[in-house]
Amino acid sequence: MLGRRALNRATLARQLLLRRADLDALAAVGHLAGLQAQEPQEPHVGLWSRLTGFRPAELDGLLESRRVVRTQLMRRTLHLVTAEDCLRLRPVHQAMLVARATGTLGRRLPGVDLAELAAAAEPLFAAEPRTLPDVGRALAGRWPGTAARDLGDVLSSLLPLVQTTPRGLWRRQAPARNTTVRAWLGRDLAEGPHDDVLDDLVLRYLRVYGPAATADLRAWSGLSGLPAAVARLRPGLRSFRDERGRELLDVPDAPLPDPGEPAPVRFLPAFDNAVLGYDDRSRIVADEHRGLSVTGARLVLVDGTVAATWTAREREDGGVAVSVQPLRPLSLAERGEVGAEAADLAAFLGDGAPGTVEGI
C-alpha cells in the first residue's frame, strides 16, 4: 500500500518538482507530455520551477522556431507541447475534442453542418493566422442566427489549429490568432492506426504522474478509450494499492522516493498539470482546497502539498512584487523558505530586477 506522502513524493520527483532538473526546455516539455497553457505566460513559470537556469528566452526561441506549439489537446484545453507531440497526439484526441465541443455548444449551433463549417474555415486559417471570432464572423452569413463566437469556438476543436506567436512569448500580449498545424509546421498529422500512440501515451503518463489509477489517466487526458491500451500494457506494469484501496498502475523503472525525503517550496503556475493531472488530487492538494485547482489560482507547495496561493504585480519602478496568501499557518522555517523562493520568483518575473515579497 502506498500512502499519500509516498504518492506525493513520487509525483514531485517525476514532475521535476522535488529537485530542479538539468534539462533544456524542449526536453522538459517532452518529458512532461506538455504543460497546460490556456494562460499564455504560465508555462514560463512552470519551467522555472522545474529547471535549473531556465530563462524565458529559451522557451521563446522554441516557440518562434516552431519546435514547440500551443494547441488544444488533453481535456480540450490548450497545451504547450513539442511539435512532434502535436503531430502524434492530436489525431488520438480528435474525437474527444469534437465530442466535448459539441456537448458544450451543440444547442447553440442549430442547423450547422460541422463538416461544412470545417471545410469552409480551414482555408481561411491556412491562408493567414486568424482569431476564432474573426473566422466565425466571416462564415456567420451561412448560418444566420448563430453567434460568430460559437462558430469560432467549435472550430477550435473541429480543426487541428495552433496558436501562433507572438502570443505566448515572454511578457508579450497579442491576440489569440490561429493557423492550421499543416500551415505552421509544414507537416501533416500522423496517420492511423494509433494503437502504438495510445500505448505510448499511457506509459508516458505513468512515468510523469504515476503511480496512478486509470481514473486519473482518464481525468488527465479526457480520453475514454484507453482501457484497451491499459490491457495491452498491463503485463509489463507494476501494481499498488492506495489508502482507498484503488489499484494504482506504474511503469517498473520510475522513481519511488522515500516518503520522508524533504520537499522544497515550489511556486506553481495557474492550472499546473501536477495538480490537474489526477481524478484523486489528494496527494498534492487537500480536499477542502481542491476547488482552487480549477479556478486559475496559482498555488504554492510547502512540504509537497498546496499550502498557499500567490499573485504578482509589477511595481512602478519595473520590479515585481509577489504576494503570498497562506491557506494554513506556516512555521517560522516554512515562512523563511517560502519568502526566499518568492524573492527568487519575483526576480525571475522582473527579468532580474530586485523584487519584493508581500503577505508573509
Tab-separated table of C-alpha atoms in Angstrom:
chain	number	residue	atom	x	y	z
A	1	MET	CA	0.000	0.000	0.000
A	2	LEU	CA	1.232	3.464	-0.897
A	3	GLY	CA	0.188	6.315	1.364
A	4	ARG	CA	-0.448	9.862	0.301
A	5	ARG	CA	3.015	11.049	1.257
A	6	ALA	CA	4.659	8.322	-0.820
A	7	LEU	CA	2.468	9.239	-3.774
A	8	ASN	CA	3.234	12.903	-3.216
A	9	ARG	CA	6.972	12.368	-3.357
A	10	ALA	CA	6.624	10.193	-6.458
A	11	THR	CA	4.661	12.938	-8.195
A	12	LEU	CA	7.128	15.638	-7.174
A	13	ALA	CA	10.112	13.628	-8.387
A	14	ARG	CA	8.558	12.774	-11.737
A	15	GLN	CA	7.201	16.287	-12.253
A	16	LEU	CA	10.727	17.702	-11.672
A	17	LEU	CA	9.479	19.461	-8.531
A	18	LEU	CA	11.427	17.529	-5.910
A	19	ARG	CA	14.646	18.963	-7.303
A	20	ARG	CA	15.165	21.149	-10.318
A	21	ALA	CA	16.370	19.207	-13.338
A	22	ASP	CA	19.360	19.976	-15.509
A	23	LEU	CA	17.355	19.704	-18.730
A	24	ASP	CA	16.763	22.089	-21.568
A	25	ALA	CA	13.238	23.406	-22.056
A	26	LEU	CA	12.496	21.240	-25.094
A	27	ALA	CA	13.423	18.057	-23.236
A	28	ALA	CA	11.351	19.130	-20.237
A	29	VAL	CA	8.246	19.861	-22.327
A	30	GLY	CA	8.612	16.459	-23.937
A	31	HIS	CA	9.192	14.701	-20.614
A	32	LEU	CA	6.075	16.280	-19.109
A	33	ALA	CA	3.975	15.422	-22.190
A	34	GLY	CA	3.043	19.085	-22.316
A	35	LEU	CA	2.186	21.943	-19.982
A	36	GLN	CA	-1.270	23.423	-19.781
A	37	ALA	CA	-1.104	26.790	-21.495
A	38	GLN	CA	-4.515	28.415	-21.687
A	39	GLU	CA	-2.928	31.303	-19.784
A	40	PRO	CA	-0.143	32.104	-22.265
A	41	GLN	CA	2.535	33.270	-19.796
A	42	GLU	CA	2.151	30.445	-17.295
A	43	PRO	CA	4.396	27.804	-18.926
A	44	HIS	CA	7.412	30.056	-18.300
A	45	VAL	CA	6.762	29.867	-14.551
A	46	GLY	CA	6.109	26.136	-14.752
A	47	LEU	CA	9.500	25.585	-16.356
A	48	TRP	CA	11.286	27.995	-13.985
A	49	SER	CA	10.024	25.936	-11.039
A	50	ARG	CA	11.312	22.728	-12.617
A	51	LEU	CA	14.597	23.529	-14.362
A	52	THR	CA	17.968	24.847	-13.284
A	53	GLY	CA	18.922	28.053	-15.016
A	54	PHE	CA	15.766	28.375	-17.109
A	55	ARG	CA	15.411	31.685	-18.924
A	56	PRO	CA	12.276	32.866	-20.797
A	57	ALA	CA	14.254	33.467	-23.991
A	58	GLU	CA	14.818	29.711	-24.284
A	59	LEU	CA	11.112	28.945	-24.476
A	60	ASP	CA	10.509	31.956	-26.705
A	61	GLY	CA	13.109	30.605	-29.124
A	62	LEU	CA	11.374	27.232	-29.222
A	63	LEU	CA	8.022	28.867	-29.923
A	64	GLU	CA	9.397	31.119	-32.652
A	65	SER	CA	11.295	28.269	-34.301
A	66	ARG	CA	8.088	26.178	-34.085
A	67	ARG	CA	9.752	23.365	-32.149
A	68	VAL	CA	7.021	23.722	-29.526
A	69	VAL	CA	3.441	24.842	-30.155
A	70	ARG	CA	0.327	25.782	-28.239
A	71	THR	CA	-2.595	23.618	-29.342
A	72	GLN	CA	-5.776	22.085	-27.992
A	73	LEU	CA	-5.240	18.592	-26.589
A	74	MET	CA	-5.885	17.000	-23.214
A	75	ARG	CA	-9.279	17.790	-21.653
A	76	ARG	CA	-9.973	20.165	-24.570
A	77	THR	CA	-7.561	22.694	-23.101
A	78	LEU	CA	-4.622	24.473	-24.660
A	79	HIS	CA	-1.314	22.761	-24.027
A	80	LEU	CA	2.266	23.653	-24.810
A	81	VAL	CA	3.740	20.567	-26.477
A	82	THR	CA	6.605	19.679	-28.757
A	83	ALA	CA	5.893	19.841	-32.459
A	84	GLU	CA	6.340	16.073	-32.653
A	85	ASP	CA	3.774	15.501	-29.912
A	86	CYS	CA	1.340	17.845	-31.640
A	87	LEU	CA	1.528	15.756	-34.808
A	88	ARG	CA	1.229	12.433	-32.971
A	89	LEU	CA	-1.260	13.290	-30.228
A	90	ARG	CA	-3.803	15.481	-31.972
A	91	PRO	CA	-5.295	12.595	-34.003
A	92	VAL	CA	-5.887	10.421	-30.918
A	93	HIS	CA	-7.584	13.334	-29.133
A	94	GLN	CA	-9.675	14.479	-32.094
A	95	ALA	CA	-12.849	12.519	-31.362
A	96	MET	CA	-12.816	13.627	-27.707
A	97	LEU	CA	-12.264	17.261	-28.694
A	98	VAL	CA	-15.227	17.243	-31.067
A	99	ALA	CA	-17.439	15.403	-28.573
A	100	ARG	CA	-16.665	17.894	-25.807
A	101	ALA	CA	-17.121	20.873	-28.100
A	102	THR	CA	-20.450	19.708	-29.433
A	103	GLY	CA	-21.586	18.677	-25.968
A	104	THR	CA	-20.998	22.230	-24.784
A	105	LEU	CA	-22.016	24.131	-27.897
A	106	GLY	CA	-24.389	21.820	-29.752
A	107	ARG	CA	-27.596	23.565	-28.703
A	108	ARG	CA	-26.174	26.887	-29.855
A	109	LEU	CA	-25.383	25.545	-33.331
A	110	PRO	CA	-28.805	24.539	-34.702
A	111	GLY	CA	-28.655	23.535	-38.332
A	112	VAL	CA	-24.899	23.953	-38.586
A	113	ASP	CA	-23.279	21.211	-40.659
A	114	LEU	CA	-19.987	20.762	-38.821
A	115	ALA	CA	-18.219	19.145	-41.762
A	116	GLU	CA	-19.259	22.037	-43.999
A	117	LEU	CA	-18.174	24.539	-41.355
A	118	ALA	CA	-14.744	22.919	-41.017
A	119	ALA	CA	-14.257	22.729	-44.788
A	120	ALA	CA	-15.125	26.409	-45.184
A	121	ALA	CA	-12.925	27.542	-42.300
A	122	GLU	CA	-9.768	25.544	-42.964
A	123	PRO	CA	-8.524	27.605	-45.942
A	124	LEU	CA	-9.139	30.823	-44.009
A	125	PHE	CA	-6.930	29.690	-41.133
A	126	ALA	CA	-4.354	28.211	-43.524
A	127	ALA	CA	-4.012	31.409	-45.506
A	128	GLU	CA	-3.027	33.525	-42.507
A	129	PRO	CA	-3.338	33.372	-38.725
A	130	ARG	CA	-6.828	34.485	-37.695
A	131	THR	CA	-8.681	34.747	-34.402
A	132	LEU	CA	-11.527	32.312	-33.865
A	133	PRO	CA	-14.179	35.072	-33.720
A	134	ASP	CA	-12.820	36.590	-36.953
A	135	VAL	CA	-13.360	33.354	-38.842
A	136	GLY	CA	-16.717	32.878	-37.134
A	137	ARG	CA	-17.811	36.295	-38.383
A	138	ALA	CA	-16.542	35.552	-41.881
A	139	LEU	CA	-18.752	32.466	-42.043
A	140	ALA	CA	-21.728	33.597	-39.968
A	141	GLY	CA	-23.747	34.546	-43.030
A	142	ARG	CA	-24.097	30.875	-43.926
A	143	TRP	CA	-25.863	30.159	-40.648
A	144	PRO	CA	-27.990	33.175	-39.729
A	145	GLY	CA	-28.908	33.336	-36.074
A	146	THR	CA	-25.775	31.502	-34.930
A	147	ALA	CA	-23.307	33.569	-32.918
A	148	ALA	CA	-19.928	34.056	-34.581
A	149	ARG	CA	-18.175	33.333	-31.281
A	150	ASP	CA	-19.864	29.898	-31.094
A	151	LEU	CA	-18.807	29.061	-34.649
A	152	GLY	CA	-15.245	30.057	-33.764
A	153	ASP	CA	-15.283	28.121	-30.514
A	154	VAL	CA	-16.337	24.854	-32.108
A	155	LEU	CA	-13.794	25.340	-34.901
A	156	SER	CA	-11.013	25.238	-32.303
A	157	SER	CA	-11.868	21.549	-31.885
A	158	LEU	CA	-13.060	20.633	-35.367
A	159	LEU	CA	-9.772	21.694	-36.967
A	160	PRO	CA	-6.190	20.957	-35.884
A	161	LEU	CA	-5.054	24.500	-35.102
A	162	VAL	CA	-2.137	26.077	-33.290
A	163	GLN	CA	-1.990	29.491	-31.663
A	164	THR	CA	0.737	31.500	-33.321
A	165	THR	CA	3.368	33.781	-31.892
A	166	PRO	CA	3.781	36.473	-30.654
A	167	ARG	CA	1.091	35.200	-28.268
A	168	GLY	CA	2.780	33.075	-25.640
A	169	LEU	CA	6.105	34.900	-25.783
A	170	TRP	CA	7.519	36.250	-22.531
A	171	ARG	CA	5.801	39.421	-21.333
A	172	ARG	CA	4.123	39.897	-24.713
A	173	GLN	CA	0.418	40.440	-25.174
A	174	ALA	CA	-1.131	39.579	-28.515
A	175	PRO	CA	-4.458	38.349	-29.914
A	176	ALA	CA	-5.060	34.609	-29.956
A	177	ARG	CA	-4.534	34.048	-33.673
A	178	ASN	CA	-4.678	30.527	-35.036
A	179	THR	CA	-3.500	28.731	-38.119
A	180	THR	CA	-3.578	25.103	-39.177
A	181	VAL	CA	-0.999	22.633	-37.966
A	182	ARG	CA	-0.105	21.930	-41.593
A	183	ALA	CA	0.493	25.607	-42.375
A	184	TRP	CA	2.560	26.205	-39.213
A	185	LEU	CA	4.678	23.066	-39.112
A	186	GLY	CA	4.748	22.153	-42.788
A	187	ARG	CA	3.836	18.586	-41.945
A	188	ASP	CA	0.668	16.542	-41.724
A	189	LEU	CA	-0.752	14.864	-38.647
A	190	ALA	CA	0.261	11.282	-38.042
A	191	GLU	CA	-1.923	8.745	-39.832
A	192	GLY	CA	-3.617	5.824	-38.093
A	193	PRO	CA	-3.984	3.273	-36.750
A	194	HIS	CA	-2.971	4.818	-33.446
A	195	ASP	CA	-2.692	1.904	-31.001
A	196	ASP	CA	1.028	2.493	-30.599
A	197	VAL	CA	0.444	6.194	-29.879
A	198	LEU	CA	-2.148	5.369	-27.214
A	199	ASP	CA	0.145	2.787	-25.615
A	200	ASP	CA	2.976	5.297	-25.539
A	201	LEU	CA	0.674	7.962	-24.082
A	202	VAL	CA	-0.276	5.665	-21.193
A	203	LEU	CA	3.361	4.849	-20.467
A	204	ARG	CA	4.392	8.497	-20.616
A	205	TYR	CA	1.588	9.438	-18.246
A	206	LEU	CA	2.666	6.843	-15.704
A	207	ARG	CA	6.308	7.925	-15.949
A	208	VAL	CA	5.346	11.513	-15.096
A	209	TYR	CA	2.255	11.094	-12.876
A	210	GLY	CA	2.359	7.540	-11.581
A	211	PRO	CA	1.646	5.501	-9.688
A	212	ALA	CA	-1.896	6.364	-10.749
A	213	ALA	CA	-5.323	4.849	-11.246
A	214	THR	CA	-6.985	4.503	-14.612
A	215	ALA	CA	-9.461	7.172	-13.439
A	216	ASP	CA	-6.510	9.533	-13.012
A	217	LEU	CA	-5.294	8.769	-16.533
A	218	ARG	CA	-8.765	9.484	-17.906
A	219	ALA	CA	-9.049	12.730	-15.913
A	220	TRP	CA	-5.699	13.960	-17.285
A	221	SER	CA	-6.252	13.049	-20.911
A	222	GLY	CA	-10.004	13.389	-21.266
A	223	LEU	CA	-9.912	10.172	-23.295
A	224	SER	CA	-12.378	7.377	-22.593
A	225	GLY	CA	-10.904	4.832	-24.987
A	226	LEU	CA	-7.815	3.840	-23.027
A	227	PRO	CA	-8.862	0.535	-21.363
A	228	ALA	CA	-7.632	-1.430	-24.390
A	229	ALA	CA	-4.235	0.260	-24.189
A	230	VAL	CA	-4.010	-0.433	-20.450
A	231	ALA	CA	-4.928	-4.075	-21.061
A	232	ARG	CA	-2.181	-4.418	-23.676
A	233	LEU	CA	0.382	-2.896	-21.348
A	234	ARG	CA	-0.700	-4.456	-18.055
A	235	PRO	CA	1.698	-7.453	-18.168
A	236	GLY	CA	4.641	-5.044	-18.125
A	237	LEU	CA	3.309	-2.737	-15.392
A	238	ARG	CA	3.609	-2.918	-11.621
A	239	SER	CA	0.549	-2.558	-9.407
A	240	PHE	CA	-0.050	-0.991	-5.992
A	241	ARG	CA	-2.997	-0.027	-3.797
A	242	ASP	CA	-3.604	3.382	-2.276
A	243	GLU	CA	-5.193	4.162	1.088
A	244	ARG	CA	-8.647	3.970	-0.501
A	245	GLY	CA	-7.957	0.558	-1.946
A	246	ARG	CA	-7.769	1.773	-5.526
A	247	GLU	CA	-5.426	-0.036	-7.862
A	248	LEU	CA	-2.541	2.142	-8.985
A	249	LEU	CA	-0.510	1.252	-12.052
A	250	ASP	CA	3.082	2.212	-12.717
A	251	VAL	CA	5.996	1.613	-15.033
A	252	PRO	CA	8.652	-0.611	-13.485
A	253	ASP	CA	11.599	1.781	-13.670
A	254	ALA	CA	10.092	5.053	-12.377
A	255	PRO	CA	11.322	6.554	-9.091
A	256	LEU	CA	9.552	5.987	-5.768
A	257	PRO	CA	11.391	8.296	-3.358
A	258	ASP	CA	11.485	7.789	0.389
A	259	PRO	CA	8.288	9.378	1.769
A	260	GLY	CA	10.427	11.124	4.359
A	261	GLU	CA	12.536	12.956	1.795
A	262	PRO	CA	12.253	16.736	2.299
A	263	ALA	CA	10.370	18.625	-0.407
A	264	PRO	CA	11.360	22.201	-1.274
A	265	VAL	CA	8.898	25.058	-1.661
A	266	ARG	CA	7.662	25.351	-5.218
A	267	PHE	CA	5.524	28.039	-6.848
A	268	LEU	CA	3.167	26.590	-9.467
A	269	PRO	CA	1.552	28.480	-12.338
A	270	ALA	CA	-2.184	28.540	-12.938
A	271	PHE	CA	-3.679	25.208	-13.997
A	272	ASP	CA	-0.474	23.238	-13.487
A	273	ASN	CA	-0.862	19.630	-14.552
A	274	ALA	CA	0.922	18.414	-11.421
A	275	VAL	CA	-2.395	19.214	-9.742
A	276	LEU	CA	-4.887	18.793	-12.594
A	277	GLY	CA	-3.423	15.511	-13.830
A	278	TYR	CA	-5.448	13.356	-11.421
A	279	ASP	CA	-9.004	12.406	-10.601
A	280	ASP	CA	-7.962	11.999	-6.946
A	281	ARG	CA	-5.798	15.058	-6.273
A	282	SER	CA	-5.412	14.451	-2.547
A	283	ARG	CA	-1.738	13.507	-2.958
A	284	ILE	CA	-0.979	17.177	-3.640
A	285	VAL	CA	-3.979	19.287	-2.574
A	286	ALA	CA	-6.324	18.748	0.377
A	287	ASP	CA	-9.953	18.135	-0.479
A	288	GLU	CA	-11.024	21.435	1.083
A	289	HIS	CA	-8.766	23.305	-1.349
A	290	ARG	CA	-9.398	21.158	-4.428
A	291	GLY	CA	-11.548	23.875	-5.988
A	292	LEU	CA	-8.552	26.166	-6.254
A	293	SER	CA	-7.054	23.886	-8.890
A	294	VAL	CA	-9.736	24.767	-11.436
A	295	THR	CA	-10.170	28.481	-10.686
A	296	GLY	CA	-6.847	29.600	-12.111
A	297	ALA	CA	-5.318	30.226	-8.697
A	298	ARG	CA	-1.540	29.994	-8.620
A	299	LEU	CA	-0.508	27.558	-5.914
A	300	VAL	CA	2.428	27.243	-3.526
A	301	LEU	CA	3.669	23.819	-2.442
A	302	VAL	CA	5.086	23.589	1.079
A	303	ASP	CA	6.351	20.162	2.119
A	304	GLY	CA	4.963	18.946	-1.184
A	305	THR	CA	1.329	19.978	-0.793
A	306	VAL	CA	-0.704	23.102	-1.512
A	307	ALA	CA	-0.339	25.469	1.440
A	308	ALA	CA	-0.784	28.924	-0.117
A	309	THR	CA	-1.738	30.838	-3.229
A	310	TRP	CA	0.279	33.580	-4.872
A	311	THR	CA	-0.168	36.587	-7.119
A	312	ALA	CA	2.247	39.010	-8.743
A	313	ARG	CA	2.078	42.641	-9.767
A	314	GLU	CA	4.503	44.947	-11.498
A	315	ARG	CA	5.711	47.871	-9.404
A	316	GLU	CA	6.109	51.400	-10.735
A	317	ASP	CA	9.898	51.000	-10.730
A	318	GLY	CA	9.703	47.981	-13.023
A	319	GLY	CA	10.308	45.364	-10.332
A	320	VAL	CA	7.765	42.717	-9.403
A	321	ALA	CA	6.043	42.163	-6.074
A	322	VAL	CA	4.995	38.581	-5.286
A	323	SER	CA	2.223	38.266	-2.707
A	324	VAL	CA	1.645	35.005	-0.835
A	325	GLN	CA	-1.664	34.125	0.804
A	326	PRO	CA	-1.252	31.143	3.179
A	327	LEU	CA	-4.043	28.591	3.428
A	328	ARG	CA	-2.781	27.279	6.770
A	329	PRO	CA	-0.456	28.582	9.486
A	330	LEU	CA	3.156	28.342	8.352
A	331	SER	CA	6.001	27.656	10.746
A	332	LEU	CA	8.833	30.149	11.033
A	333	ALA	CA	11.079	27.872	8.973
A	334	GLU	CA	8.372	27.422	6.320
A	335	ARG	CA	7.802	31.163	6.120
A	336	GLY	CA	11.505	31.697	5.587
A	337	GLU	CA	11.666	29.134	2.794
A	338	VAL	CA	8.515	30.482	1.137
A	339	GLY	CA	9.889	34.007	1.331
A	340	ALA	CA	13.221	33.033	-0.210
A	341	GLU	CA	11.581	31.218	-3.121
A	342	ALA	CA	9.115	34.092	-3.601
A	343	ALA	CA	12.004	36.555	-3.808
A	344	ASP	CA	13.678	34.412	-6.466
A	345	LEU	CA	10.390	34.212	-8.369
A	346	ALA	CA	9.952	37.995	-8.188
A	347	ALA	CA	13.417	38.457	-9.676
A	348	PHE	CA	12.597	35.978	-12.439
A	349	LEU	CA	9.309	37.699	-13.269
A	350	GLY	CA	11.064	41.054	-13.273
A	351	ASP	CA	13.837	39.902	-15.626
A	352	GLY	CA	16.429	40.194	-12.877
A	353	ALA	CA	15.223	43.430	-11.278
A	354	PRO	CA	15.111	43.172	-7.470
A	355	GLY	CA	11.639	42.147	-6.362
A	356	THR	CA	9.652	42.300	-3.165
A	357	VAL	CA	7.619	39.763	-1.214
A	358	GLU	CA	4.297	40.539	0.429
A	359	GLY	CA	1.865	38.676	2.639
A	360	ILE	CA	4.187	36.587	4.780
